[in-house]
Amino acid sequence: MSSTIWSVDEHLEDILATVKPLEPIELQLPDAQGCVLVEDVMVRIALPPFDNSSMDGYAVRTSDVAGASEEFPAVLTVVGDVAAGSGRTLMVGPGEAARIMTGAPLPPGAEAVVPVEWTDGGTGGGPAATMRAASGAPEGASGEVRVHRPAEARAHVRARGSDVQAGDLALEAGTVLGPPQIGLLAAIGRATVKVRPRPRVVVLSTGSELVQPGLELATGQIYDSNSFALTAAARDAGAIAYRVGAVTDDAETLRATIEDQLIRADMIVTTGGVSVGAYDVVKEALSSVGDEDEPGSGIDFRKLAMQPGKPQGFGSIGPEHTPLLALPGNPVSSYVSFELFVRPAIRALMGLKDVHRPKIRAALSAGEPLSSPAGKRQFLRGTYDEESGTVTPVGGAGSHLIAALARANALITVPEDVTEVEPATEVDVVLLG
Amino acid sequence: MSSTIWSVDEHLEDILATVKPLEPIELQLPDAQGCVLVEDVMVRIALPPFDNSSMDGYAVRTSDVAGASEEFPAVLTVVGDVAAGSGRTLMVGPGEAARIMTGAPLPPGAEAVVPVEWTDGGTGGGPAATMRAASGAPEGASGEVRVHRPAEARAHVRARGSDVQAGDLALEAGTVLGPPQIGLLAAIGRATVKVRPRPRVVVLSTGSELVQPGLELATGQIYDSNSFALTAAARDAGAIAYRVGAVTDDAETLRATIEDQLIRADMIVTTGGVSVGAYDVVKEALSSVGDEDEPGSGIDFRKLAMQPGKPQGFGSIGPEHTPLLALPGNPVSSYVSFELFVRPAIRALMGLKDVHRPKIRAALSAGEPLSSPAGKRQFLRGTYDEESGTVTPVGGAGSHLIAALARANALITVPEDVTEVEPATEVDVVLLG
């Protein structure tokens, strides 16, 4: 236990200076969703890879349809179909047209595409609204077509490489892979990409009083809620989260449980047992874990100048120096601590540049002044209303008010040197979820 | 194929009028994350369930510590430990104190808790900073303690029911279950809750030209990107998404594939094959699927007054009337269509009230006026800059510009009756991701 009091910022800085982004791995595209790319991805083939039609219609030579009108149509011989992906090569000579589908390659000889709506669709009647299905009317790929309008060279043709050229930078290292980026990677033929994986975060709560929800409570017992809330929050932050059931207040059991979990953990989060009590087993079990031969190893337990969340532990553990954050056990304290310290750590493990929740300023909506302890940064639960730009405290300052937390969408921050906040004053607000 | 042109709003209204929220099921808490609660959840036990200590310290009778100071401490006999969850009952009589841990029940006879820092911690020395661990110093639970400050009745005691009372409404139907709500449900002992499940969405792309990324392209072939992008987008919207590989342009194969997938689908999304071409198999395969004996069944193919994304199909299919959205095949068209129509449909299946992306107004940042076709609502890809409140178009209007889409974070909406937008004009913007 350090005897000095740490500020919120000092503790967070220590965590972010220690937690390094995970080593990159090559992942299949669907598994890379939400991850940070660590390579500059270059385009190997032009997109589109060939000149192709942007419409369903007829591939023609422009001179053949010059001056065409509905009254005086250009009558062309249909030499066949060019369907997307058919791979057939068809030559369009003078006086000829090929029926062509959207995305199909422009056949040699043809210079433009006239949409089917500019023709009679090969029916010999008026302007066509649609092509007849090839399966039901195979004769559409032969015979004659009447074209009612001229077309300029390259009309309705998407040029090879008009989207990207071979050698272009498709996505740069650092890009977060959302659906459109996954789509681009697939479009240029990438099946796998090198990214930082999602961190595997093990969450365990400690306390002999904790009972699994759904069971009956005996005297002095309460339900374990922290492991559920923080596992959900870790998943929300981008982690693959594992919930370990509540561990009893016994230092050896806790140490053994944590050692067992190290194999699947990129980070470990505990709740409870970090204060000054005689049964604060997290502190007891982990204070002695540091190996003198391994600099930087071991868990440091601290008092922070914040409310809620004063007692906190942070360090690394095990042969891989797995980061471990030991949070206080009160449900509101642990959730606020998670938001302030664990979420940024998870996002730092992912290699994200922006690890913090959005912060805004809002006017305090309250019937009376808020009081806040001197020398501590206070985090009050609040509801932020975007329309009015105001934030209203919900519930009290008590760290056990989990029902109020469930109605909050923001944390109101009162700085260390402020002991009273008047209604209508502008305050700092962290937006949750 | 309807011959009338549908507006974007009419098509969306038709979808949202048809797609009903999924039937609720009882899920384990961790599986209910992100889902909509369909029951009013009442509190069955008070939280906290018993008066308990908010500090590590000593449970005392207030009269015993009245007037206590460091110079003239109250000397009390320690009758034992009250650890959290121990279940032991201990009586605190006059002149006695029980060592008590945070969260442990206030023992009968005691009226307040004095923090360990207000005592000598049983050491006989000066003020204590911490308790000695019970495991290493069991004698701390007996002997004497010197208390240096008086305590008011109920000091450092969290009253039974001060968070919630039995019979209170914990969460109301319609609440979306985020981490704090999951925490509250666990805290009141709920192991399962009744929610609308995440919809299972099957995504398949069609086109004989489509090749799986990672393989080699032959002449006229391109990589399948839609099934990857839209599966990722469906997952992003809250669905459990299944990607089916690209299906060749054959109506029977497509029909058989879709029939096979119905068993695991709450919704089906296809791309490609919905236009006016002779090989538009989605239209060919599904136009005839409607059963005359089953009103409301069948897929309707439409032209929409929008760019990109003019051809669209929507309806229901199979014995369960599974909703099916048939999107156009161009990557940008399909992605924009997904955002406009599929995402709201997924969120409607989940029972969410707010199914739409946030919309804002932003000033157009562009070197020259934007042109837009008359009578069509145009959706241009753009980058929105929050600081300046401006949006800049990226790439052109071409629906194949997937590289530009991957750099966009917004859709710029140009209304049907606007054909030109001057720079610096305010435009409607849909924020993506």
PDB file of C-alpha atoms in Angstrom, chain A residues 307 310 330 376 398-400, chain B residues 48 50-60 62 65 98 100-107 110-119 131 147-160 162:
ATOM      1  CA  GLN A 307     -15.501   9.401  -4.493  1.00  0.00           C
ATOM      2  CA  LYS A 310     -11.095   5.409  -3.063  1.00  0.00           C
ATOM      3  CA  ASN A 330     -19.443  -1.630  -3.760  1.00  0.00           C
ATOM      4  CA  LYS A 376     -11.635  14.476  -3.902  1.00  0.00           C
ATOM      5  CA  GLY A 398     -23.979   6.585  -1.677  1.00  0.00           C
ATOM      6  CA  SER A 399     -21.914   4.017  -3.505  1.00  0.00           C
ATOM      7  CA  HIS A 400     -24.517   1.278  -2.938  1.00  0.00           C
TER       8      HIS A 400
ATOM      9  CA  PRO B  48     -29.396  -3.803   0.992  1.00  0.00           C
ATOM     10  CA  PHE B  50     -29.989  -5.808   6.072  1.00  0.00           C
ATOM     11  CA  ASP B  51     -28.438  -2.844   7.932  1.00  0.00           C
ATOM     12  CA  ASN B  52     -24.736  -3.058   7.181  1.00  0.00           C
ATOM     13  CA  SER B  53     -21.475  -1.244   7.665  1.00  0.00           C
ATOM     14  CA  SER B  54     -20.214   1.153   5.009  1.00  0.00           C
ATOM     15  CA  MET B  55     -16.688   1.098   6.488  1.00  0.00           C
ATOM     16  CA  ASP B  56     -14.135  -1.230   7.960  1.00  0.00           C
ATOM     17  CA  GLY B  57     -14.204  -0.409  11.660  1.00  0.00           C
ATOM     18  CA  TYR B  58     -15.908  -1.181  14.931  1.00  0.00           C
ATOM     19  CA  ALA B  59     -19.618  -1.540  15.653  1.00  0.00           C
ATOM     20  CA  VAL B  60     -20.349   0.317  18.888  1.00  0.00           C
ATOM     21  CA  THR B  62     -23.159   5.485  20.747  1.00  0.00           C
ATOM     22  CA  VAL B  65     -18.130   6.592  22.615  1.00  0.00           C
ATOM     23  CA  ALA B  98     -17.351  -5.800  17.407  1.00  0.00           C
ATOM     24  CA  ILE B 100     -16.801  -5.115  11.511  1.00  0.00           C
ATOM     25  CA  MET B 101     -16.026  -5.178   7.790  1.00  0.00           C
ATOM     26  CA  THR B 102     -17.613  -3.171   4.978  1.00  0.00           C
ATOM     27  CA  GLY B 103     -20.881  -4.812   3.948  1.00  0.00           C
ATOM     28  CA  ALA B 104     -21.176  -6.955   7.082  1.00  0.00           C
ATOM     29  CA  PRO B 105     -24.477  -6.836   9.001  1.00  0.00           C
ATOM     30  CA  LEU B 106     -24.641  -4.444  11.954  1.00  0.00           C
ATOM     31  CA  PRO B 107     -24.739  -6.742  14.995  1.00  0.00           C
ATOM     32  CA  ALA B 110     -24.630  -1.840  18.075  1.00  0.00           C
ATOM     33  CA  GLU B 111     -25.963   1.522  16.895  1.00  0.00           C
ATOM     34  CA  ALA B 112     -23.123   2.924  14.789  1.00  0.00           C
ATOM     35  CA  VAL B 113     -19.803   2.093  13.174  1.00  0.00           C
ATOM     36  CA  VAL B 114     -16.573   3.961  13.876  1.00  0.00           C
ATOM     37  CA  PRO B 115     -14.038   3.615  11.031  1.00  0.00           C
ATOM     38  CA  VAL B 116     -10.782   1.887  11.920  1.00  0.00           C
ATOM     39  CA  GLU B 117      -8.999   5.178  11.221  1.00  0.00           C
ATOM     40  CA  TRP B 118     -10.839   6.688  14.249  1.00  0.00           C
ATOM     41  CA  THR B 119      -9.366   4.029  16.540  1.00  0.00           C
ATOM     42  CA  MET B 131      -6.699  -3.323  10.087  1.00  0.00           C
ATOM     43  CA  VAL B 147     -11.921   4.799  20.021  1.00  0.00           C
ATOM     44  CA  HIS B 148     -10.815   8.402  19.425  1.00  0.00           C
ATOM     45  CA  ARG B 149     -14.034  10.028  18.229  1.00  0.00           C
ATOM     46  CA  PRO B 150     -17.723   9.873  19.097  1.00  0.00           C
ATOM     47  CA  ALA B 151     -20.282   8.565  16.579  1.00  0.00           C
ATOM     48  CA  GLU B 152     -23.884   9.517  15.994  1.00  0.00           C
ATOM     49  CA  ALA B 153     -26.544   6.837  15.833  1.00  0.00           C
ATOM     50  CA  ARG B 154     -26.546   5.120  12.406  1.00  0.00           C
ATOM     51  CA  ALA B 155     -23.178   6.631  11.466  1.00  0.00           C
ATOM     52  CA  HIS B 156     -21.533   4.565   8.691  1.00  0.00           C
ATOM     53  CA  VAL B 157     -24.546   2.286   8.574  1.00  0.00           C
ATOM     54  CA  ARG B 158     -26.335   1.633   5.294  1.00  0.00           C
ATOM     55  CA  ALA B 159     -29.945   1.045   6.153  1.00  0.00           C
ATOM     56  CA  ARG B 160     -31.867  -1.983   4.954  1.00  0.00           C
ATOM     57  CA  SER B 162     -32.078   2.352   1.402  1.00  0.00           C
TER      58      SER B 162
END
